[in-house]
Every structure is written in C-alpha cells, then in structure tokens.
Short mmCIF file of C-alpha atoms in Angstrom, two decimals:
data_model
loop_
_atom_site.label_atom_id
_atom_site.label_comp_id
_atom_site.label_asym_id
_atom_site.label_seq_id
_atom_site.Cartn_x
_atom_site.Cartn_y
_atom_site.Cartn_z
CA UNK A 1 40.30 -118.43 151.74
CA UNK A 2 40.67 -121.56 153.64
CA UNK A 3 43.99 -122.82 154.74
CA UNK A 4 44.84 -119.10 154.70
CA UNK A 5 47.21 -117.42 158.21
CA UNK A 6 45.30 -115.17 159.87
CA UNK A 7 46.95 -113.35 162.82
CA UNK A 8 45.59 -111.34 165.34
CA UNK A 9 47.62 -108.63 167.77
CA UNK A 10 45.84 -108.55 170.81
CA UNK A 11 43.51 -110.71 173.50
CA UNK A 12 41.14 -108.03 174.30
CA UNK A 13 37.62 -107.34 173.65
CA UNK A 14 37.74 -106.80 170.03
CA UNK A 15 40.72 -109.51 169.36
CA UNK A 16 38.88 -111.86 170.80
CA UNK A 17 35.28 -111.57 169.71
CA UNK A 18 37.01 -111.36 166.00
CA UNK A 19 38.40 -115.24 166.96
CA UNK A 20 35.00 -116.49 167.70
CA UNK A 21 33.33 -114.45 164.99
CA UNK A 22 36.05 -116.72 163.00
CA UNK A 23 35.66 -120.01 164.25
CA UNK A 24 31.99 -119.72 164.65
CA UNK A 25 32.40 -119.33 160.77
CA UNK A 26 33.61 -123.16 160.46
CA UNK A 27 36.64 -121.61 157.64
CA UNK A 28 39.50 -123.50 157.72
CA UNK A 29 41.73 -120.35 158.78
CA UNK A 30 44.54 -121.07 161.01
CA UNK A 31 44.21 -118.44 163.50
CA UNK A 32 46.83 -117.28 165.88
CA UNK A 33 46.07 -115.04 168.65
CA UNK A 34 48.89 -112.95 170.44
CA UNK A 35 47.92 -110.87 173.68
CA UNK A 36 50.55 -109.23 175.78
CA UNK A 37 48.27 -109.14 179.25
CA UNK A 38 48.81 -113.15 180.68
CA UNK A 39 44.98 -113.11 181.77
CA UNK A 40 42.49 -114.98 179.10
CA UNK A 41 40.05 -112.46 177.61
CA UNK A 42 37.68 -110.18 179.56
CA UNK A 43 35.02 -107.70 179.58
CA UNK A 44 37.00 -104.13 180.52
CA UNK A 45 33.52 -102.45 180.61
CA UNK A 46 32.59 -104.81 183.88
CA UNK A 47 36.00 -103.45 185.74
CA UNK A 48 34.07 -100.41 187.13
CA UNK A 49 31.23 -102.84 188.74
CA UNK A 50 34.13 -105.47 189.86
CA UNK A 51 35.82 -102.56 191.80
CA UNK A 52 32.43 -101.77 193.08
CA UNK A 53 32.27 -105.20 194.70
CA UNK A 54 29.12 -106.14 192.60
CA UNK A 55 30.81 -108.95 190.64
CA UNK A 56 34.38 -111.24 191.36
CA UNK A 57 36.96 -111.84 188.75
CA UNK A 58 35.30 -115.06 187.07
CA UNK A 59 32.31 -112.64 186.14
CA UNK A 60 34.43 -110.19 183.90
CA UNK A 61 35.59 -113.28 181.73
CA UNK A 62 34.59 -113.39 178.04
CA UNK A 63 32.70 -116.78 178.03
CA UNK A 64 33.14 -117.01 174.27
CA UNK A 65 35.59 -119.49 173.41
CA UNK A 66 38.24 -118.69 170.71
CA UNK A 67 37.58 -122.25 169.02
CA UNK A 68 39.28 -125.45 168.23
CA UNK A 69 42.53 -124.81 165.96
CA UNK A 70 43.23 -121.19 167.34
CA UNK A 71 46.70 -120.80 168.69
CA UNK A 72 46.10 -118.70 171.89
CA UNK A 73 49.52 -117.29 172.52
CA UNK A 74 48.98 -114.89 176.35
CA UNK A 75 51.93 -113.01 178.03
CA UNK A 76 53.52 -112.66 174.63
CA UNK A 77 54.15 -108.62 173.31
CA UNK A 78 54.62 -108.65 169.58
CA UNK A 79 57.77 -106.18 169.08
CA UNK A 80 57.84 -105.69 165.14
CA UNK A 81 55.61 -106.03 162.01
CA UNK A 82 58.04 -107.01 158.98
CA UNK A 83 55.60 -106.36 156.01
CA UNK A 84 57.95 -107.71 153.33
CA UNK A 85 57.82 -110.93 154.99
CA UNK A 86 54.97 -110.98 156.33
CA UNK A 87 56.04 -111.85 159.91
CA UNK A 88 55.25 -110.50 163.12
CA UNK A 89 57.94 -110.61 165.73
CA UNK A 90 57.41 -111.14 169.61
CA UNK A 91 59.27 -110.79 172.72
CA UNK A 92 60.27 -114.29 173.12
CA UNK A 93 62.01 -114.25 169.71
CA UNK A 94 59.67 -116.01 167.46
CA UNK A 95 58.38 -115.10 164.12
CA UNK A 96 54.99 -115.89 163.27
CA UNK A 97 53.98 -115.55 159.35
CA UNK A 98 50.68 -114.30 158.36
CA UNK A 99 48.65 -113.97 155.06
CA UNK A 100 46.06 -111.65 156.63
CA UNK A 101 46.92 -109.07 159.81
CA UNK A 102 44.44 -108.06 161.87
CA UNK A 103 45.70 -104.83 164.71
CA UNK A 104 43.45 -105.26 167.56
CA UNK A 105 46.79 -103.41 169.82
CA UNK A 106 43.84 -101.30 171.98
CA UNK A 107 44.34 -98.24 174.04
CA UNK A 108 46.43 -96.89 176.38
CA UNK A 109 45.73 -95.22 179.54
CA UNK A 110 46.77 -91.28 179.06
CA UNK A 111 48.83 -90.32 182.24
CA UNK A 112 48.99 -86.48 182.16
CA UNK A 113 52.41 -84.58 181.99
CA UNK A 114 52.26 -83.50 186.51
CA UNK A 115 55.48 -83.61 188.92
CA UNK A 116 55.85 -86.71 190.36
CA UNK A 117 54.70 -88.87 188.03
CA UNK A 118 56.11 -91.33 185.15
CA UNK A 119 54.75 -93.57 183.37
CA UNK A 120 57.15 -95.38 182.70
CA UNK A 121 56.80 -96.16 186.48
CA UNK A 122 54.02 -94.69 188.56
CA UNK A 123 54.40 -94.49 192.49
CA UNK A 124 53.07 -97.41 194.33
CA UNK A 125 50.04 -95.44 195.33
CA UNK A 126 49.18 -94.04 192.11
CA UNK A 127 47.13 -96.55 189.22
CA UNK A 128 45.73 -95.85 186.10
CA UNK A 129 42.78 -97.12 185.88
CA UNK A 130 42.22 -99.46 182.27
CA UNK A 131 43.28 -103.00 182.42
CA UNK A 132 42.65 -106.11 185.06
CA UNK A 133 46.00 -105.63 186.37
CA UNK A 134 44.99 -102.21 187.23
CA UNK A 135 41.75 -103.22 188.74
CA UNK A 136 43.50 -105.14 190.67
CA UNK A 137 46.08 -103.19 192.00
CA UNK A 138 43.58 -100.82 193.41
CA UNK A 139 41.53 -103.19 195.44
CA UNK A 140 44.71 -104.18 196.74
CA UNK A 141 45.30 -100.47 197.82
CA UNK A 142 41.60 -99.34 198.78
CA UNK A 143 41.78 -102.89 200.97
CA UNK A 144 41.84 -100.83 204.65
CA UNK A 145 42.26 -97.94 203.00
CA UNK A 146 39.93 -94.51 203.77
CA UNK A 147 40.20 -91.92 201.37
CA UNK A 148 40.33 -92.06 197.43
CA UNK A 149 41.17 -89.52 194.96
CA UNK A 150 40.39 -89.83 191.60
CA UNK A 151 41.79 -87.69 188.62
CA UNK A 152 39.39 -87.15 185.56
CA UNK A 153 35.55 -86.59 185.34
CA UNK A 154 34.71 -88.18 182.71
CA UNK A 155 32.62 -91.94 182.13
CA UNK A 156 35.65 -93.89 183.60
CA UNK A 157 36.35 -91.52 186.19
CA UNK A 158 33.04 -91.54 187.31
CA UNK A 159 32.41 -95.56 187.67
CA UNK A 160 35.58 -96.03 189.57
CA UNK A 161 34.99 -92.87 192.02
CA UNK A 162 31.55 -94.64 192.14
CA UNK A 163 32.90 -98.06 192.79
CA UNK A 164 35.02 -97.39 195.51
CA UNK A 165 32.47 -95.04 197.28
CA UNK A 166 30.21 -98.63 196.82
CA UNK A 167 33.55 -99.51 199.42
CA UNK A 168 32.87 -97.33 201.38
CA UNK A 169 35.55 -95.02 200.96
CA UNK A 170 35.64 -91.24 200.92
CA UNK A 171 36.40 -90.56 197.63
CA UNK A 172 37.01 -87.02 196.01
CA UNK A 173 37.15 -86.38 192.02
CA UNK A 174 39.10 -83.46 190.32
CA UNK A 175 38.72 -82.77 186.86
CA UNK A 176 40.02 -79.35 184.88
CA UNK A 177 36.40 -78.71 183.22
CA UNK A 178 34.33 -76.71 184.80
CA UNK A 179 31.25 -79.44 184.69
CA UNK A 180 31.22 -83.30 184.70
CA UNK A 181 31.60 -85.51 181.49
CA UNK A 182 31.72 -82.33 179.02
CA UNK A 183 31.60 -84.48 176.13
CA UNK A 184 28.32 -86.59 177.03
CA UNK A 185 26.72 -83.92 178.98
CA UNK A 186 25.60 -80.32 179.10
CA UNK A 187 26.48 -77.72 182.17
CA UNK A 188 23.24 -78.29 183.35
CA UNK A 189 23.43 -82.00 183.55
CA UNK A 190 27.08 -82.21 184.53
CA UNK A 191 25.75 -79.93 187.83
CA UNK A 192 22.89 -82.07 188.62
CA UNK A 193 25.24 -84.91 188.23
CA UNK A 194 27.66 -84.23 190.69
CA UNK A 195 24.63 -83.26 193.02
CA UNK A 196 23.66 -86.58 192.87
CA UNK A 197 27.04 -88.01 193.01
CA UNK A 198 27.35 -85.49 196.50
CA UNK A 199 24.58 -87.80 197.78
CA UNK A 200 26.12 -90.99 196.96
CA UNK A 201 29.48 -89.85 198.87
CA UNK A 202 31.43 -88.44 196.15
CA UNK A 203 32.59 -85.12 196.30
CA UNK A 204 33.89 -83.41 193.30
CA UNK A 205 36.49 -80.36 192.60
CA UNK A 206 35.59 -78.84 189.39
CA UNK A 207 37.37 -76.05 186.87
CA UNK A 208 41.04 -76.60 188.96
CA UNK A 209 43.95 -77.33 187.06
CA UNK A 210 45.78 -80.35 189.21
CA UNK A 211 49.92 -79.31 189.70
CA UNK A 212 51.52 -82.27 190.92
CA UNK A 213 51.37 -85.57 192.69
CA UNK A 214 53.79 -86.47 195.91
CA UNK A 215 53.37 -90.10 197.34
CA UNK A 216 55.15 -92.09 199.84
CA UNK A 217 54.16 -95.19 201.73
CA UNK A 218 51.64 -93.67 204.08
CA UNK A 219 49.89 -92.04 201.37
CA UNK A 220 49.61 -89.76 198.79
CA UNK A 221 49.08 -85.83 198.01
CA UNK A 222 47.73 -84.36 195.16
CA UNK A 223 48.61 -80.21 194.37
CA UNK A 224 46.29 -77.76 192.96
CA UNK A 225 46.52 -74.58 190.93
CA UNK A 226 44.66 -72.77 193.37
CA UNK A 227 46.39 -73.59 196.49
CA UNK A 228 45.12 -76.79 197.92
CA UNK A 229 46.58 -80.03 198.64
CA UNK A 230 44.45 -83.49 198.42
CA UNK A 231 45.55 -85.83 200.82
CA UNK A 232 44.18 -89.60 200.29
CA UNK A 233 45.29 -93.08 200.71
CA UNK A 234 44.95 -93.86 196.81
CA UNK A 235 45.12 -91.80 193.27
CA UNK A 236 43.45 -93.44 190.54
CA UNK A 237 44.04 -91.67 187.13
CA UNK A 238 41.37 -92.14 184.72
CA UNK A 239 42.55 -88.91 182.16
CA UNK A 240 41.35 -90.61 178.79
CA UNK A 241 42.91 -93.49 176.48
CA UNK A 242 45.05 -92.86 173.45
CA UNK A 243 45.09 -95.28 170.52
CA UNK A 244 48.17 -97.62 170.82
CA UNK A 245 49.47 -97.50 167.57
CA UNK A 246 53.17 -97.46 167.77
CA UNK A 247 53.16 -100.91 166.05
CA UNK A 248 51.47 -99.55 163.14
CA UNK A 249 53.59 -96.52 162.88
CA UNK A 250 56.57 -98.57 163.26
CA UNK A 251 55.21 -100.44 160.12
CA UNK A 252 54.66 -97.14 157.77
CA UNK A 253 51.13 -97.73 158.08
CA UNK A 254 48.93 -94.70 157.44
CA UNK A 255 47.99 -93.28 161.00
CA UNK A 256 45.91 -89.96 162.86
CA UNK A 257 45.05 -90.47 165.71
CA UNK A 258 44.62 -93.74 165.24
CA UNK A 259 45.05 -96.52 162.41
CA UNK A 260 43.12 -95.36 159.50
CA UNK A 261 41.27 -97.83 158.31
CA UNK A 262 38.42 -97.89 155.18
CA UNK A 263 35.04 -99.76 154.94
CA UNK A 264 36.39 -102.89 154.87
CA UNK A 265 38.41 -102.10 157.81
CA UNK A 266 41.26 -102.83 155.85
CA UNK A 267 44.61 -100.47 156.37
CA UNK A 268 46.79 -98.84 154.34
CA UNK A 269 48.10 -101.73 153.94
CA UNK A 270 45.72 -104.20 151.97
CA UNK A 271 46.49 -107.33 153.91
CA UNK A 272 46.27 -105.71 157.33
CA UNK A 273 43.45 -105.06 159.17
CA UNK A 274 42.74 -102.65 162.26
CA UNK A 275 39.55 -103.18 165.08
CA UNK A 276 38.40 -101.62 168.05
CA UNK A 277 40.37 -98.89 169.77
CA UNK A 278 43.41 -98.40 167.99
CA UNK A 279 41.67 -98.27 164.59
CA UNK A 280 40.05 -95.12 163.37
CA UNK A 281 37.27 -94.95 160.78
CA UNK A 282 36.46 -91.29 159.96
CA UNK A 283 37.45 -88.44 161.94
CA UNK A 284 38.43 -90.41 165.08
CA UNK A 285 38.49 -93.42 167.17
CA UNK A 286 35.55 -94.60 168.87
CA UNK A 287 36.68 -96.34 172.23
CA UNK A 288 33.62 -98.41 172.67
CA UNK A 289 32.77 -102.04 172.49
CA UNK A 290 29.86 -102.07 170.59
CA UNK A 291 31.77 -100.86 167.22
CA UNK A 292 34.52 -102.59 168.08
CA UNK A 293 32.45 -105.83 168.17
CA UNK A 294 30.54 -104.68 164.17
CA UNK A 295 34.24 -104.30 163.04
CA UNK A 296 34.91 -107.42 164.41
CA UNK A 297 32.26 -109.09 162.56
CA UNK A 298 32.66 -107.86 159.17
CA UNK A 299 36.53 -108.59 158.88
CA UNK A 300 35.23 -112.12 159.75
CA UNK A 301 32.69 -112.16 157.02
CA UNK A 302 35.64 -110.59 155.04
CA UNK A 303 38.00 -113.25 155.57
CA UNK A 304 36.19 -116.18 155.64
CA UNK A 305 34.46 -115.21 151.96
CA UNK A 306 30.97 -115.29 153.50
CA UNK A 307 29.90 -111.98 152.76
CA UNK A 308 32.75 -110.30 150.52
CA UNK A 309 30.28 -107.36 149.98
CA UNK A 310 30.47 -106.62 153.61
CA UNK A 311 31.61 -103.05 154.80
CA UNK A 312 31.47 -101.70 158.56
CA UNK A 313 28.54 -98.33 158.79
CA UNK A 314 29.16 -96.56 162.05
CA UNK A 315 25.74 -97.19 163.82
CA UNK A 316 24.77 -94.42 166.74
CA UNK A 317 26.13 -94.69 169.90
CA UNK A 318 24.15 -94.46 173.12
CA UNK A 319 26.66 -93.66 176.40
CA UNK A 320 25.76 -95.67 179.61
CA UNK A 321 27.01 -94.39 183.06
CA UNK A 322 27.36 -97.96 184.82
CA UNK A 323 27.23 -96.56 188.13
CA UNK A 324 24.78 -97.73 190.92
CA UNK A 325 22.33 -95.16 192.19
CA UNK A 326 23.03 -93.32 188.80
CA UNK A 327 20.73 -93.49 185.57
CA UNK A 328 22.48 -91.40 182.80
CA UNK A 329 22.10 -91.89 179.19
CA UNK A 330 23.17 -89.93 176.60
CA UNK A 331 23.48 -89.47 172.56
CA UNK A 332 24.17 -88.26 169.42
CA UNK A 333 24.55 -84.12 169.90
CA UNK A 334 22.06 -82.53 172.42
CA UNK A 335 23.90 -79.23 172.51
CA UNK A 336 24.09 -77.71 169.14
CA UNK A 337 22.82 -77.58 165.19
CA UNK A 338 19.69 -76.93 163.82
CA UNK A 339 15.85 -78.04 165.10
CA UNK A 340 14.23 -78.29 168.11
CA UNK A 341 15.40 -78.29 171.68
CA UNK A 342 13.27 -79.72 174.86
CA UNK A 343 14.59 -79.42 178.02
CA UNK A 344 13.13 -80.19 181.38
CA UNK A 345 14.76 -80.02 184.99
CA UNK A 346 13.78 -81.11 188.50
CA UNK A 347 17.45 -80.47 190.43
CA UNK A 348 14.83 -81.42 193.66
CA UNK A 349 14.64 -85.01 192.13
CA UNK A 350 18.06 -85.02 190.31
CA UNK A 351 15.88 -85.35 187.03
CA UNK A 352 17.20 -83.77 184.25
CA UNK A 353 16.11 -84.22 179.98
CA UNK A 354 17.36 -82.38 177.07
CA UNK A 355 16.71 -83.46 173.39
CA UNK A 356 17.18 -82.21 169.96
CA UNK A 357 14.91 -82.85 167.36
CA UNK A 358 16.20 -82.19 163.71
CA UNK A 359 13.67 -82.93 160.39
CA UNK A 360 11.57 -85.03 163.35
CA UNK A 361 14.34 -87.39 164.08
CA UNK A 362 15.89 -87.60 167.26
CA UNK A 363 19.28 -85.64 166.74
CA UNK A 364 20.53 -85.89 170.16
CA UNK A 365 19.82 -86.66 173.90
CA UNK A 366 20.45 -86.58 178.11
CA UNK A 367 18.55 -88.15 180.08
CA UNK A 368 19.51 -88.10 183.85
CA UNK A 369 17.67 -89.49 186.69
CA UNK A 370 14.30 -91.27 186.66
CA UNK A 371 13.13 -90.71 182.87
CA UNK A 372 10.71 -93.44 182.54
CA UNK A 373 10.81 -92.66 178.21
CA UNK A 374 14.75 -93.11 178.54
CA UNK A 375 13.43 -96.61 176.80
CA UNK A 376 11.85 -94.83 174.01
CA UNK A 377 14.10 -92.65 173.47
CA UNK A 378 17.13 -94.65 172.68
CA UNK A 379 14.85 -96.97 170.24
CA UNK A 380 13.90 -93.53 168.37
CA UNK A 381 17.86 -92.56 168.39
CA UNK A 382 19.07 -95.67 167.17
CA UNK A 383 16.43 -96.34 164.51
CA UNK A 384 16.01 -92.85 163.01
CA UNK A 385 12.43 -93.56 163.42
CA UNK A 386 9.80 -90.14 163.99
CA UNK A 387 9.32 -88.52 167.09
CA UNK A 388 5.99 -88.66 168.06
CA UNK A 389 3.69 -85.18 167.42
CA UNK A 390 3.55 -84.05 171.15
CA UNK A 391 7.19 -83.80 172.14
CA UNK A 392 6.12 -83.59 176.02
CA UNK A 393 5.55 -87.41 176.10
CA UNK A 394 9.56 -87.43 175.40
CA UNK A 395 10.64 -85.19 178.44
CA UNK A 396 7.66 -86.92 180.53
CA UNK A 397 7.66 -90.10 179.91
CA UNK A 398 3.75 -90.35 179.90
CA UNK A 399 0.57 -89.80 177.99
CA UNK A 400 0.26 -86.21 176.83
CA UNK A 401 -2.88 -85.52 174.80
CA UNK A 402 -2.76 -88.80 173.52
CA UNK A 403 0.94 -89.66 172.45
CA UNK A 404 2.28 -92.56 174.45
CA UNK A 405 5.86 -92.39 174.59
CA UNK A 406 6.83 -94.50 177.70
CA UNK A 407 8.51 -97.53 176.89
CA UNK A 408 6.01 -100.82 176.88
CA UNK A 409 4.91 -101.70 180.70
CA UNK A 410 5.15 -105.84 179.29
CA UNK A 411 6.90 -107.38 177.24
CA UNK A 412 4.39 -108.65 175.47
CA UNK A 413 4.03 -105.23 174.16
CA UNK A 414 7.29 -104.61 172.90
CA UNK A 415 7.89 -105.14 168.97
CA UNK A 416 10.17 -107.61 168.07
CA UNK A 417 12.17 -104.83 166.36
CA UNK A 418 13.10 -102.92 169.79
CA UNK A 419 16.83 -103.45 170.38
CA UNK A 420 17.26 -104.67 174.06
CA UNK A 421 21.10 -104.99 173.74
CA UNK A 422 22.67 -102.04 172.18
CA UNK A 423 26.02 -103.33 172.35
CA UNK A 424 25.59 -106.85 170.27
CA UNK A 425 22.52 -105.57 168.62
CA UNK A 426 20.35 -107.80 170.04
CA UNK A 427 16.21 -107.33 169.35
CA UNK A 428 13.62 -108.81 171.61
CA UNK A 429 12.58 -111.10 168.61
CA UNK A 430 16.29 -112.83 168.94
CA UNK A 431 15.85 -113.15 172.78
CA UNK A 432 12.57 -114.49 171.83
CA UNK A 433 13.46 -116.93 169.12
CA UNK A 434 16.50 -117.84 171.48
CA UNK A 435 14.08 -119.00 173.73
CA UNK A 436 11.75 -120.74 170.94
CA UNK A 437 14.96 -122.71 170.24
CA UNK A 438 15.37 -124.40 173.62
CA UNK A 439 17.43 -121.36 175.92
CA UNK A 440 15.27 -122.05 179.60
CA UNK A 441 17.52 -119.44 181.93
CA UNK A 442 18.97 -116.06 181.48
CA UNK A 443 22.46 -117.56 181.38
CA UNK A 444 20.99 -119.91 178.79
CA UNK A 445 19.74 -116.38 176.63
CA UNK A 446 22.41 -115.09 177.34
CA UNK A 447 25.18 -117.58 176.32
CA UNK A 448 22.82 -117.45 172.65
CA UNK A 449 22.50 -114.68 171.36
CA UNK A 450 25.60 -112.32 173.79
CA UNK A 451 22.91 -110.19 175.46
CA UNK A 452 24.47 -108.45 178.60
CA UNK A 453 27.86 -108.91 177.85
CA UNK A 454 29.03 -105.87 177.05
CA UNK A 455 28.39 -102.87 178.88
CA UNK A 456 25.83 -104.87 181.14
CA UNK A 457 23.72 -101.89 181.13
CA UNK A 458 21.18 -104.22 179.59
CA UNK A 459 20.69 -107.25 181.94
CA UNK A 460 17.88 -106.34 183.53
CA UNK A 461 15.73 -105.87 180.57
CA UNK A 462 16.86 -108.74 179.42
CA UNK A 463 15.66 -110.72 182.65
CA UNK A 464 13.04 -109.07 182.77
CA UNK A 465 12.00 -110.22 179.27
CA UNK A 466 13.55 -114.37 180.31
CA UNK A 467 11.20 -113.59 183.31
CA UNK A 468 7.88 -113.24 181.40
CA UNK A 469 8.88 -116.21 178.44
CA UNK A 470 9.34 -118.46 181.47
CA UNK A 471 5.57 -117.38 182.45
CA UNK A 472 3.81 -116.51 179.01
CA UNK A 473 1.25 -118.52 177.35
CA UNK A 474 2.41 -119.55 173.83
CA UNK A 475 -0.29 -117.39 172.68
CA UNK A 476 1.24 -114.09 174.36
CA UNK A 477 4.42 -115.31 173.40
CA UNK A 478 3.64 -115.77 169.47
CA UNK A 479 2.96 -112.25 169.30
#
C-alpha cells in the first residue's frame, strides 16, 4: 500500500498514537494529520493530576513523535467528508484527498439541559471539564479562588473534585445517583468512597436532582430540587462524554451511539476507518485509552500490509481512580450473573472488596482502599487465568491455608507474563528485555516500550521494577 493517502481527523490520543504506530511501520504512506485543538498531542488522562498540581503542562505531552513525512496540520476543524471524491474539507478552505480515512473526531463533553447554561457558550465561571483548554481555564479560575463545585460523580468528576481539593480548595460534588460512580461501583463502595473522599476535604451531595445554574462575576450558584442553593467560586461540569460523530453522520455513515465500526475497524464505509471514542465496536463506545490505543494499532498493521489478518478483540478493562489518597480499582461486573460472590468491608479503614467468581474465573471486581491482592487480582481478570482454591487469599491479600494470593513482594518474583502496564500492554519481560537492550533510567524504559503513559496508574510499579534491574545481579535478573 505504499505511496497510498492516508488521512487522519483528529490530534488526540488515539489520532496520534495511530501516526506513530504508522511511521514506526517505515510504509511509505503519506500521512496527514488534522486536529482542531492548536496544542500538539497530549495525554487527557494526566489532566486530573495536572489540575492537582502534581505535574506542569510539558508532562501531559505525548512524547511520541508523529514521524518524518507526516503533515501535522493543528488549529484546523475539518467541516465536510465528500466520499465521492474522496476529500475532506477544513475550515480554512482546503481540500485534502485521501485513499484511506481514518475518524479519530473523539468525544464531547455532555453539558446537561439546566437554566442558565449553553453550550454553545457557558458563563465565565462555569467549565466543562475534557480538553487542555479546559484544564486550563479552571486553574485560571481556582487561582485565589475558595470554594469549588463540581457537577457529576463519576471517574472524571471525582479526579478533578480531587485535584482541586489537592489546591486546597473547598470543594463540594453533586451527582443525581444516590451513590458514587454507579457504573464502576456498588452502594456499598460508592458510600465508603465518599467517606474517604469526606476525609480528603470533599464533601458530596448525593440522590439530588441539580435545577439550575446562576453566575456572575463574583461567583456562581448552583439550584437544587430540594431547596438548596450551592454557592462557590467555580462549577466544573464533568456529566459524561458523548461520541462526536456529526462528521460521520453528515457523511451517511452507519452510526449508534457512535461510529459503528467491524473487526477491522473499518466503517460502513470500506475505505474509512473509526478509533478511539467516537467509534463503537459492539454495543457501545468504550471511552478509554487503552482500546483506543489496540484500535490504533491494528488499522496500522491494516494499512501498512503487515499483518492483513489483523482484527481488533476487545480485551478487559480494569478502571483506575487517579486520585491521590484514593486506591480504587474496579472490573468486569461485580454486581450481578451467575457464581460466586466475596465481599469483605472495614468502613473503619475505608477498605472495601467485592468479587465474582463465575466457572473459577474472575468475573468481576472492587477493590477500595488498602487491598494488598489488588495486584493479583487484576492479573487473574485480565488473563482469565483460575482463581486460586481458597478464595479468602483474594479479599485478604495474604496466606490463607496455604494459597498465596498477594502480588510478588520482588520483582524478581514476578513472571515475565504479569502485565505491569494495562494500558499499552506492557509485561515485566518487555520492561525487562527493554532494559537487556541498553534502557539505564525509567525515562529510558519508559520512552521503549510506552509504560506509564497512559493512565499513569502504573509508574510506580514500573520504577519500582527500573529500581531493582539497576541493582540485580544478572543472575536474578535472567530469571
């Protein structure tokens, strides 16, 4: 396929990895890149710990370059898809051809239907919370500011309430259900979450329907079904992302609630493509990078030729809350079908566990708190492998009658197999071969084989496991 036009609608995460996935392919494809935001690609996961003051701006950059002979067009909105042509259309009134289309258009940021707001133009205290600009809009606002509100209880919700507690600001979080990230969690672990959120300076107003939003410039008031009135400095709206497929609808092409797209990612419209948020494989859209980043790959291996058997398999996801003070991970479908259920709860200790077990395969997960077998668990989720015989070491974390289920206490101990990076799908055997083949720092490992740069959730583990290369014998290491 060399020589062939390969264009690609958007600069974020799953835009861009596709251009490196390209270029690190050596094709001769000429590549042309169109994002609408002017910034150069970066990591939206890392916005929650940027507003948290953990990071700066230069730290959310993808480090990945797009590679010599890509035409990296920023600011520019494409406007139109003509498929009989083959042309995409932008703002500035060129018309770029294409053999091969690749819709990498994103998500948008959901502002709900409340008095007093419009998205076509939000109030100068108001920000939904998705892209850079956003981010920085609202460390422009929390600068001297005191009190933040934040609409929405779910992952996003909870890293920026989070973050700009980190400020220290008093921040207060409403959401409509009547416990915490309802479609991660259970009740139970949604009320020990906002227990421990209490304790981190976040309060939260649960089950309330919000009514309307009044802001001027000394601040801004948010209205409740049940008679109260939220007075803060700031309103952050982090309601949920909808697909952005208006250019593919535009085009005829096939769409739900997002693009539909089959194994080979391909639309319903054989020489266009759709990645990461906006497409949808199966029953719905995922939202999350580390799909986004497999779909990316195989359309590469697609249109390069080097694997034309290639076809995208959903792998399990594993949620993250990147929040500091917070350990929460959860998967798969704790709450309901067939087999086994293990709970275990210490509200004392903010501790809370819940797993199904279904034909002895973890089914699904939440771990909250300090679960030293959180570890373990995820390796058994994501690798179908068998649960061990006494379930206890699960909820525990610790030798019960002989089953050992917390995760390795050295690296040296963990198999090669385990995947450390969940995101890139990154074993400890890559980290370790990275190292074999010359990497001497983490941002050496790092830069080799894209450990950490996702939802950083990672990092640690993977320092830790830098740490002991850079102090193994070759013996240990050869393991």
């Amino acid at each position: 396929m060399n020589g062939e036009r390969v264009v690609v609608i958007g600069n974020g995460m799953a835009g861009a990895r596709l251009a490196a996935e390209l270029h690190a392919r050596g094709q001769d494809l000429k590549v042309t890149v169109v994002g609408a935001e002017p910034h150069p690609a970066y990591n939206r996961i890392m916005l929650s710990t940027l507003l948290a003051g953990k990071i700066g701006e230069p730290d959310v950059e993808l480090t990945e370059t797009t590679g010599r002979g890509v035409d990296l067009r920023t600011g520019v909105a494409v406007r139109a898809i003509d498929r009989a042509a083959q042309e995409v259309g932008t703002d500035d009134g060129d018309r770029i051809r294409y053999d091969h289309l690749v819709l990498a258009t994103g998500a948008r940021a959901v502002v709900p239907a409340l008095p007093g707001l419009d998205p076509a133009r939000l109030p100068d205290r108001v920000v939904a919370f998705r892209t850079l600009a956003d981010c920085r809009r609202i460390l422009a606002l929390a600068n001297g500011a005191r009190r933040a509100l934040v609409l929405g209880g779910g992952l996003l919700g909870l890293e920026a309430a989070r973050g700009l507690a980190a400020r220290g600001l008093d921040v207060a979080v409403v959401h409509r259900v009547p416990y915490l990230m309802e479609r991660q969690l259970d009740a139970v672990a949604g009320e020990m979450l906002a227990g421990t959120l209490a304790g981190l300076g976040v309060t939260t107003h649960l089950a309330v329907m919000p009514t309307g939003v009044t802001a001027d410039a000394t601040g801004v008031r948010l209205t409740l079904a049940d008679g109260r009135a939220l007075d803060a400095d700031l309103l952050v709206l982090a309601c949920g992302v909808r697909p952005d497929t208006a250019l593919a609808e535009a085009a005829g092409l096939a769409v739900q609630r997002g693009v539909l797209v089959d194994d080979r990612l391909r639309t319903s419209d054989p020489r266009i493509s759709a990645i990461g948020d906006c497409a949808q494989h199966g029953s719905a859209p995922t939202g999350l990078v580390a799909p986004a980043w497999a779909q990316a790959r195989v359309v590469a291996q697609l249109l390069t030729g080097q694997d034309p058997q290639a076809r995208y398999r959903p792998r399990p996801v594993v949620t993250r809350l990147k929040a500091a003070g917070i350990d929460l991970a959860a998967m798969g479908d704790p709450t309901g079908g067939p087999g086994e259920e293990l709970t275990f709860a210490d509200p004392a200790r903010g501790t809370y566990a819940r797993l199904r077990i279904h034909d002895e395969r973890l089914a699904g997960a939440i771990l909250l708190g300090d679960n030293p077998s959180v570890g373990t668990v995820i390796q058994l989720f994501d690798r179908g492998h068998p649960v061990p015989a006494d379930r206890r070491a699960l909820l525990l974390g610790r030798a019960v009658g002989g089953a050992v289920a917390a995760p390795a206490a050295s690296p040296a101990l963990m198999p090669d197999a385990a995947t450390v990076c969940q995101c890139n799908t990154v074993s400890k055997g890559a980290l370790v071969n990275c190292w074999r083949g010359g990497a001497r720092t983490f941002d050496e490992v790092v830069a080799g084989t894209r450990a950490g740069t996702g939802c950083g959730g990672c990092r640690d583990a993977v320092a830790g496991i830098v740490d002991w290369l850079s102090r193994a014998d070759p013996v240990e290491v050869g393991r």
